[in-house]
């Protein structure tokens, strides 16, 4: 069932269900982005085993390919013979994992760009946040992390020509800071019906790190059932880990659990062609200096595991008066640079 689109007032024609940033991509839009795990039945896999895969949050053929044999064997009722048969069936459907550079370039044309709401910040990002990758924003309180998440909840529903992706949004809230009233005021800025904008946001409140992982697994099911999701927001990724694990004695276990969660998020971005936005908190680093470290004595929590998983990292800091500054710290295809923005009734906007 297609989503109820948040209609833009000045346009009566609804946007396409699977828009793409580059023009003239109609032939790609018609092709489904992923193969549902139910297609394994055509390769001789019985329904009970497919249901077991779904119970383990594996809903696509590529999801089977991304899961190790050891993890599949942990699923109740799975034997080595069954796992091998499922792997072989998935390989037949998926084909070779290798591709030429030209083929990879063609696949990259499916990548969507979603605006942050600020044109100056979009400029340093090359157009906005990309699908098929994880973007992380971190900074002190009152720098606009949650406001960015709220702004993108609305922008993602706009048509591509207005910086959106014509899709729905999943929002996992770990701090209890999601406000429907903010969504309505941001929707007013973009000429969008507030109620429709809220209907296209799938919201869940996480209360511990295990619950957070369960919600991410549930997102996998939702994305497989409804192909119109374009953005997943986790606000914030580390807050609950900070509470559930304390001290150096539990640091190793915390980082292991975090790595598993980030691995799942990375797979989701590539399986379903969605963008993932993570907000993150900071901690003091007394040994750092303003000269050598972006943000001076502040650094994001999560360690190297989080820094390596995030394709794009943006550091937010307070500027003069109402001005805020976004610094692009890490990106696979953009140089380090800064841009100014401000927070107002309509969310993130230009100074």
Short mmCIF file of C-alpha atoms in Angstrom, two decimals:
data_model
loop_
_atom_site.label_atom_id
_atom_site.label_comp_id
_atom_site.label_asym_id
_atom_site.label_seq_id
_atom_site.Cartn_x
_atom_site.Cartn_y
_atom_site.Cartn_z
CA UNK A 1 0.00 0.00 0.00
CA UNK A 2 1.61 3.29 -1.08
CA UNK A 3 2.19 5.97 1.59
CA UNK A 4 0.00 9.00 1.90
CA UNK A 5 2.27 11.62 0.45
CA UNK A 6 2.90 14.91 2.20
CA UNK A 7 1.64 17.06 -0.66
CA UNK A 8 3.47 20.27 -1.52
CA UNK A 9 0.93 23.07 -1.88
CA UNK A 10 2.22 24.53 -5.13
CA UNK A 11 2.36 21.14 -6.87
CA UNK A 12 -0.68 18.99 -7.55
CA UNK A 13 1.17 16.13 -9.29
CA UNK A 14 2.43 13.56 -6.75
CA UNK A 15 6.15 12.71 -6.89
CA UNK A 16 7.29 9.32 -8.24
CA UNK A 17 7.40 6.45 -5.72
CA UNK A 18 11.14 5.85 -6.20
CA UNK A 19 12.83 9.11 -7.13
CA UNK A 20 16.52 9.34 -7.93
CA UNK A 21 18.87 12.29 -7.68
CA UNK A 22 20.20 12.16 -11.26
CA UNK A 23 17.69 12.85 -14.07
CA UNK A 24 16.42 10.35 -16.62
CA UNK A 25 16.51 7.31 -14.36
CA UNK A 26 13.05 5.92 -15.18
CA UNK A 27 14.42 2.55 -16.29
CA UNK A 28 16.15 2.04 -12.94
CA UNK A 29 13.15 3.26 -10.92
CA UNK A 30 10.99 0.44 -12.32
CA UNK A 31 13.42 -2.21 -11.08
CA UNK A 32 12.93 -3.37 -7.48
CA UNK A 33 15.94 -2.53 -5.38
CA UNK A 34 16.04 -5.81 -3.46
CA UNK A 35 14.89 -9.44 -3.75
CA UNK A 36 12.52 -10.55 -1.01
CA UNK A 37 13.59 -13.61 0.97
CA UNK A 38 10.36 -15.35 -0.16
CA UNK A 39 12.00 -15.84 -3.57
CA UNK A 40 14.16 -18.56 -1.99
CA UNK A 41 11.08 -20.78 -2.18
CA UNK A 42 11.52 -20.95 -5.96
CA UNK A 43 14.98 -22.44 -5.35
CA UNK A 44 13.61 -25.30 -3.23
CA UNK A 45 13.79 -23.74 0.24
CA UNK A 46 10.71 -24.65 2.31
CA UNK A 47 8.39 -22.08 3.84
CA UNK A 48 9.25 -23.02 7.44
CA UNK A 49 12.93 -22.23 6.91
CA UNK A 50 12.05 -18.90 5.26
CA UNK A 51 9.89 -18.02 8.27
CA UNK A 52 12.86 -18.82 10.53
CA UNK A 53 15.01 -16.40 8.52
CA UNK A 54 12.36 -13.70 8.89
CA UNK A 55 12.24 -14.38 12.62
CA UNK A 56 15.97 -13.62 12.70
CA UNK A 57 15.38 -10.24 10.95
CA UNK A 58 16.60 -11.51 7.55
CA UNK A 59 14.04 -10.37 4.98
CA UNK A 60 16.00 -10.10 1.72
CA UNK A 61 18.21 -12.34 -0.39
CA UNK A 62 21.07 -9.88 0.05
CA UNK A 63 20.44 -10.11 3.81
CA UNK A 64 21.11 -13.87 3.57
CA UNK A 65 24.33 -13.16 1.66
CA UNK A 66 25.41 -10.64 4.32
CA UNK A 67 24.86 -13.09 7.19
CA UNK A 68 27.64 -15.53 8.11
CA UNK A 69 27.04 -19.28 8.26
CA UNK A 70 27.86 -19.22 11.97
CA UNK A 71 25.08 -16.67 12.59
CA UNK A 72 22.60 -18.67 10.51
CA UNK A 73 23.41 -21.81 12.52
CA UNK A 74 22.42 -19.94 15.70
CA UNK A 75 18.85 -19.73 14.38
CA UNK A 76 16.75 -22.40 16.09
CA UNK A 77 16.07 -25.35 13.80
CA UNK A 78 18.86 -24.59 11.31
CA UNK A 79 21.29 -27.40 10.50
CA UNK A 80 24.54 -27.15 8.52
CA UNK A 81 22.88 -28.83 5.54
CA UNK A 82 19.99 -26.34 5.58
CA UNK A 83 22.34 -23.36 5.89
CA UNK A 84 24.41 -24.54 2.92
CA UNK A 85 21.27 -25.06 0.83
CA UNK A 86 19.98 -21.56 1.73
CA UNK A 87 23.36 -20.00 0.93
CA UNK A 88 23.49 -21.75 -2.45
CA UNK A 89 19.94 -20.66 -3.29
CA UNK A 90 20.72 -17.05 -2.36
CA UNK A 91 23.88 -17.14 -4.48
CA UNK A 92 21.87 -18.32 -7.51
CA UNK A 93 19.43 -15.42 -7.16
CA UNK A 94 22.02 -12.76 -6.36
CA UNK A 95 24.59 -13.84 -8.95
CA UNK A 96 28.24 -12.84 -8.81
CA UNK A 97 29.30 -10.36 -6.12
CA UNK A 98 31.93 -8.88 -8.45
CA UNK A 99 31.11 -6.06 -10.89
CA UNK A 100 33.05 -3.75 -13.20
CA UNK A 101 33.67 -0.12 -12.24
CA UNK A 102 31.11 0.95 -14.86
CA UNK A 103 28.45 -1.33 -13.34
CA UNK A 104 29.20 0.07 -9.88
CA UNK A 105 28.86 3.59 -11.30
CA UNK A 106 25.44 2.67 -12.73
CA UNK A 107 24.36 1.31 -9.33
CA UNK A 108 25.49 4.52 -7.66
CA UNK A 109 22.96 6.40 -9.78
CA UNK A 110 20.29 5.01 -7.45
CA UNK A 111 21.83 6.89 -4.52
CA UNK A 112 19.45 9.53 -3.17
CA UNK A 113 20.37 12.92 -1.73
CA UNK A 114 18.32 14.35 1.14
CA UNK A 115 18.74 18.02 2.05
CA UNK A 116 19.55 19.09 5.62
CA UNK A 117 17.33 22.18 5.27
CA UNK A 118 20.35 24.51 4.97
CA UNK A 119 21.69 25.19 1.46
CA UNK A 120 25.13 26.16 2.78
CA UNK A 121 25.48 22.86 4.68
CA UNK A 122 24.14 20.95 1.66
CA UNK A 123 26.88 22.60 -0.44
CA UNK A 124 29.73 21.17 1.67
CA UNK A 125 28.02 17.75 1.60
CA UNK A 126 27.63 17.76 -2.17
CA UNK A 127 23.83 18.07 -2.07
CA UNK A 128 22.82 16.57 1.27
CA UNK A 129 22.98 13.25 3.10
CA UNK A 130 23.35 10.21 0.85
CA UNK A 131 21.47 6.94 0.91
CA UNK A 132 23.43 3.67 1.14
CA UNK A 133 25.65 5.16 3.84
CA UNK A 134 25.66 6.21 7.50
CA UNK A 135 25.95 9.91 8.37
CA UNK A 136 26.78 11.00 11.90
CA UNK A 137 26.38 14.44 13.47
CA UNK A 138 27.87 15.19 16.88
CA UNK A 139 28.24 18.23 19.08
CA UNK A 140 27.35 19.83 22.40
CA UNK A 141 23.83 20.45 23.62
CA UNK A 142 21.92 23.22 21.80
CA UNK A 143 23.88 22.85 18.56
CA UNK A 144 20.88 21.51 16.61
CA UNK A 145 21.38 17.73 16.39
CA UNK A 146 17.77 16.84 17.20
CA UNK A 147 16.53 19.85 15.22
CA UNK A 148 18.39 18.50 12.18
CA UNK A 149 16.67 15.14 12.69
CA UNK A 150 13.25 16.83 12.88
CA UNK A 151 13.97 18.95 9.78
CA UNK A 152 15.03 15.91 7.75
CA UNK A 153 11.88 14.05 8.82
CA UNK A 154 9.93 16.56 6.73
CA UNK A 155 12.47 17.19 3.95
CA UNK A 156 12.77 13.45 3.16
CA UNK A 157 9.08 13.45 2.21
CA UNK A 158 9.46 16.24 -0.36
CA UNK A 159 10.00 15.53 -4.08
CA UNK A 160 13.64 15.34 -5.31
CA UNK A 161 13.51 18.78 -6.98
CA UNK A 162 12.93 20.27 -3.51
CA UNK A 163 15.78 18.32 -1.92
CA UNK A 164 13.75 15.36 -0.68
CA UNK A 165 13.37 11.69 -1.57
CA UNK A 166 9.56 11.27 -1.74
CA UNK A 167 9.61 8.70 1.04
CA UNK A 168 8.76 7.80 4.60
CA UNK A 169 10.97 8.13 7.68
CA UNK A 170 11.70 5.78 10.59
CA UNK A 171 12.71 7.53 13.82
CA UNK A 172 14.24 5.72 16.83
CA UNK A 173 14.32 8.06 19.83
CA UNK A 174 16.62 7.12 22.72
CA UNK A 175 16.38 10.40 24.64
CA UNK A 176 12.65 11.21 24.48
CA UNK A 177 13.17 14.43 22.51
CA UNK A 178 10.87 13.82 19.51
CA UNK A 179 8.22 16.56 19.31
CA UNK A 180 5.28 16.30 16.84
CA UNK A 181 4.66 20.04 17.23
CA UNK A 182 8.14 20.75 15.82
CA UNK A 183 7.32 18.55 12.82
CA UNK A 184 4.18 20.61 12.21
CA UNK A 185 6.03 23.95 12.35
CA UNK A 186 8.77 22.65 10.02
CA UNK A 187 6.09 21.26 7.67
CA UNK A 188 4.52 24.75 7.54
CA UNK A 189 7.85 26.18 6.36
CA UNK A 190 7.91 23.77 3.40
CA UNK A 191 4.22 24.14 2.58
CA UNK A 192 3.39 20.61 3.67
CA UNK A 193 0.33 19.37 5.57
CA UNK A 194 1.48 18.69 9.14
CA UNK A 195 -0.80 15.71 9.73
CA UNK A 196 0.33 13.98 6.52
CA UNK A 197 3.96 14.64 7.44
CA UNK A 198 3.43 12.99 10.84
CA UNK A 199 1.63 10.01 9.26
CA UNK A 200 4.71 9.30 7.14
CA UNK A 201 6.98 9.13 10.21
CA UNK A 202 7.29 5.75 11.96
CA UNK A 203 8.35 6.52 15.55
CA UNK A 204 9.64 4.29 18.34
CA UNK A 205 11.07 5.09 21.77
CA UNK A 206 14.02 2.91 22.88
CA UNK A 207 14.68 2.44 26.62
CA UNK A 208 17.89 0.37 26.62
CA UNK A 209 20.56 -0.71 24.16
CA UNK A 210 19.01 -4.18 23.67
CA UNK A 211 15.63 -2.61 22.93
CA UNK A 212 17.38 -0.26 20.48
CA UNK A 213 18.79 -3.27 18.58
CA UNK A 214 15.37 -4.95 18.55
CA UNK A 215 13.82 -1.82 17.03
CA UNK A 216 16.50 -1.70 14.32
CA UNK A 217 15.73 -5.35 13.51
CA UNK A 218 12.03 -4.47 13.34
CA UNK A 219 12.90 -1.68 10.90
CA UNK A 220 14.28 -4.37 8.60
CA UNK A 221 10.82 -6.01 8.54
CA UNK A 222 9.07 -2.65 7.97
CA UNK A 223 11.41 -1.71 5.10
CA UNK A 224 10.84 -5.10 3.42
CA UNK A 225 7.04 -4.72 3.68
CA UNK A 226 6.92 -1.04 2.68
CA UNK A 227 9.43 -0.06 0.00
CA UNK A 228 8.79 3.67 0.44
CA UNK A 229 11.10 4.28 3.41
CA UNK A 230 14.02 6.57 2.56
CA UNK A 231 15.49 7.65 5.91
CA UNK A 232 16.24 6.05 9.28
CA UNK A 233 17.14 8.34 12.20
CA UNK A 234 18.64 7.19 15.50
CA UNK A 235 18.71 10.05 18.04
CA UNK A 236 21.09 9.36 19.66
CA UNK A 237 23.16 6.28 18.89
CA UNK A 238 25.26 6.19 22.09
CA UNK A 239 23.02 7.57 24.85
CA UNK A 240 21.71 4.19 26.03
CA UNK A 241 25.11 2.47 25.71
CA UNK A 242 26.48 5.11 28.09
CA UNK A 243 23.90 4.06 30.68
CA UNK A 244 23.95 0.27 30.17
CA UNK A 245 27.75 -0.11 30.20
CA UNK A 246 29.99 1.69 32.66
CA UNK A 247 33.72 1.65 33.39
CA UNK A 248 36.64 0.08 31.57
CA UNK A 249 35.58 -3.40 32.68
CA UNK A 250 32.49 -3.30 30.41
CA UNK A 251 34.05 -1.25 27.61
CA UNK A 252 34.99 -4.27 25.47
CA UNK A 253 31.48 -5.74 25.66
CA UNK A 254 29.94 -2.33 24.91
CA UNK A 255 32.06 -1.84 21.81
CA UNK A 256 31.25 -5.36 20.61
CA UNK A 257 27.50 -4.73 20.91
CA UNK A 258 27.91 -1.33 19.25
CA UNK A 259 29.83 -2.90 16.36
CA UNK A 260 27.00 -5.40 15.80
CA UNK A 261 24.42 -2.61 15.79
CA UNK A 262 26.41 -0.48 13.34
CA UNK A 263 26.98 -3.50 11.11
CA UNK A 264 23.21 -4.05 11.00
CA UNK A 265 22.62 -0.38 10.15
CA UNK A 266 25.23 -0.50 7.36
CA UNK A 267 23.53 -3.57 5.88
CA UNK A 268 20.13 -1.84 6.06
CA UNK A 269 21.43 1.16 4.09
CA UNK A 270 22.64 -1.07 1.26
CA UNK A 271 19.77 -3.57 1.34
CA UNK A 272 16.98 -1.00 1.09
CA UNK A 273 18.74 2.07 -0.39
CA UNK A 274 18.01 4.25 2.64
CA UNK A 275 19.96 7.02 4.33
CA UNK A 276 20.85 6.58 8.02
CA UNK A 277 21.33 9.64 10.23
CA UNK A 278 22.89 9.12 13.66
CA UNK A 279 23.17 11.88 16.24
CA UNK A 280 25.90 11.50 18.82
CA UNK A 281 26.98 13.05 22.10
CA UNK A 282 30.45 14.36 22.94
CA UNK A 283 32.89 14.02 25.81
CA UNK A 284 35.71 16.21 27.09
CA UNK A 285 39.26 15.42 26.00
CA UNK A 286 41.56 17.53 28.22
CA UNK A 287 44.65 16.37 26.33
CA UNK A 288 43.46 17.77 23.00
CA UNK A 289 44.27 21.23 21.66
CA UNK A 290 42.33 23.54 19.35
CA UNK A 291 45.13 23.29 16.79
CA UNK A 292 45.07 19.59 16.10
CA UNK A 293 41.59 18.32 16.87
CA UNK A 294 38.31 19.34 15.25
CA UNK A 295 36.24 20.68 18.12
CA UNK A 296 39.19 21.25 20.42
CA UNK A 297 38.65 19.55 23.80
CA UNK A 298 35.44 17.80 22.62
CA UNK A 299 35.34 14.47 20.86
CA UNK A 300 32.48 12.15 19.91
CA UNK A 301 31.85 9.11 22.09
CA UNK A 302 31.82 5.61 20.61
CA UNK A 303 35.51 5.33 19.81
CA UNK A 304 37.07 4.09 16.59
CA UNK A 305 34.28 1.57 15.91
CA UNK A 306 31.76 4.36 15.40
CA UNK A 307 34.18 6.59 13.50
CA UNK A 308 34.95 3.81 10.99
CA UNK A 309 31.28 2.89 10.51
CA UNK A 310 30.15 6.44 9.71
CA UNK A 311 30.84 7.36 6.10
CA UNK A 312 30.14 11.05 6.76
CA UNK A 313 30.88 12.81 10.08
CA UNK A 314 29.76 16.35 10.85
CA UNK A 315 30.83 18.29 13.94
CA UNK A 316 28.39 20.96 15.14
CA UNK A 317 29.40 23.89 17.32
CA UNK A 318 27.94 27.16 18.52
CA UNK A 319 28.90 30.38 16.71
CA UNK A 320 28.11 34.01 17.38
CA UNK A 321 24.61 34.81 18.64
CA UNK A 322 22.15 32.45 16.89
CA UNK A 323 24.67 31.21 14.35
CA UNK A 324 25.83 27.57 14.38
CA UNK A 325 28.75 26.07 12.46
CA UNK A 326 28.83 22.62 10.81
CA UNK A 327 32.29 21.22 10.07
CA UNK A 328 32.59 18.28 7.68
CA UNK A 329 35.17 16.16 9.51
CA UNK A 330 35.09 12.98 7.41
CA UNK A 331 33.65 12.12 4.01
CA UNK A 332 34.58 9.56 1.32
CA UNK A 333 34.29 12.08 -1.51
CA UNK A 334 34.22 15.62 -0.06
CA UNK A 335 37.04 17.78 1.39
CA UNK A 336 37.00 19.11 4.96
CA UNK A 337 35.04 22.37 5.08
CA UNK A 338 32.68 24.44 7.21
CA UNK A 339 29.29 26.07 6.73
CA UNK A 340 27.04 28.25 8.89
CA UNK A 341 23.38 27.63 9.66
CA UNK A 342 20.80 28.72 12.20
CA UNK A 343 17.88 27.20 14.07
CA UNK A 344 14.45 28.76 13.77
CA UNK A 345 10.76 27.83 13.75
CA UNK A 346 11.25 25.98 10.46
CA UNK A 347 14.21 23.89 11.68
CA UNK A 348 17.65 24.14 10.09
CA UNK A 349 18.00 27.10 7.72
CA UNK A 350 20.59 29.46 6.27
CA UNK A 351 21.97 32.35 8.26
#
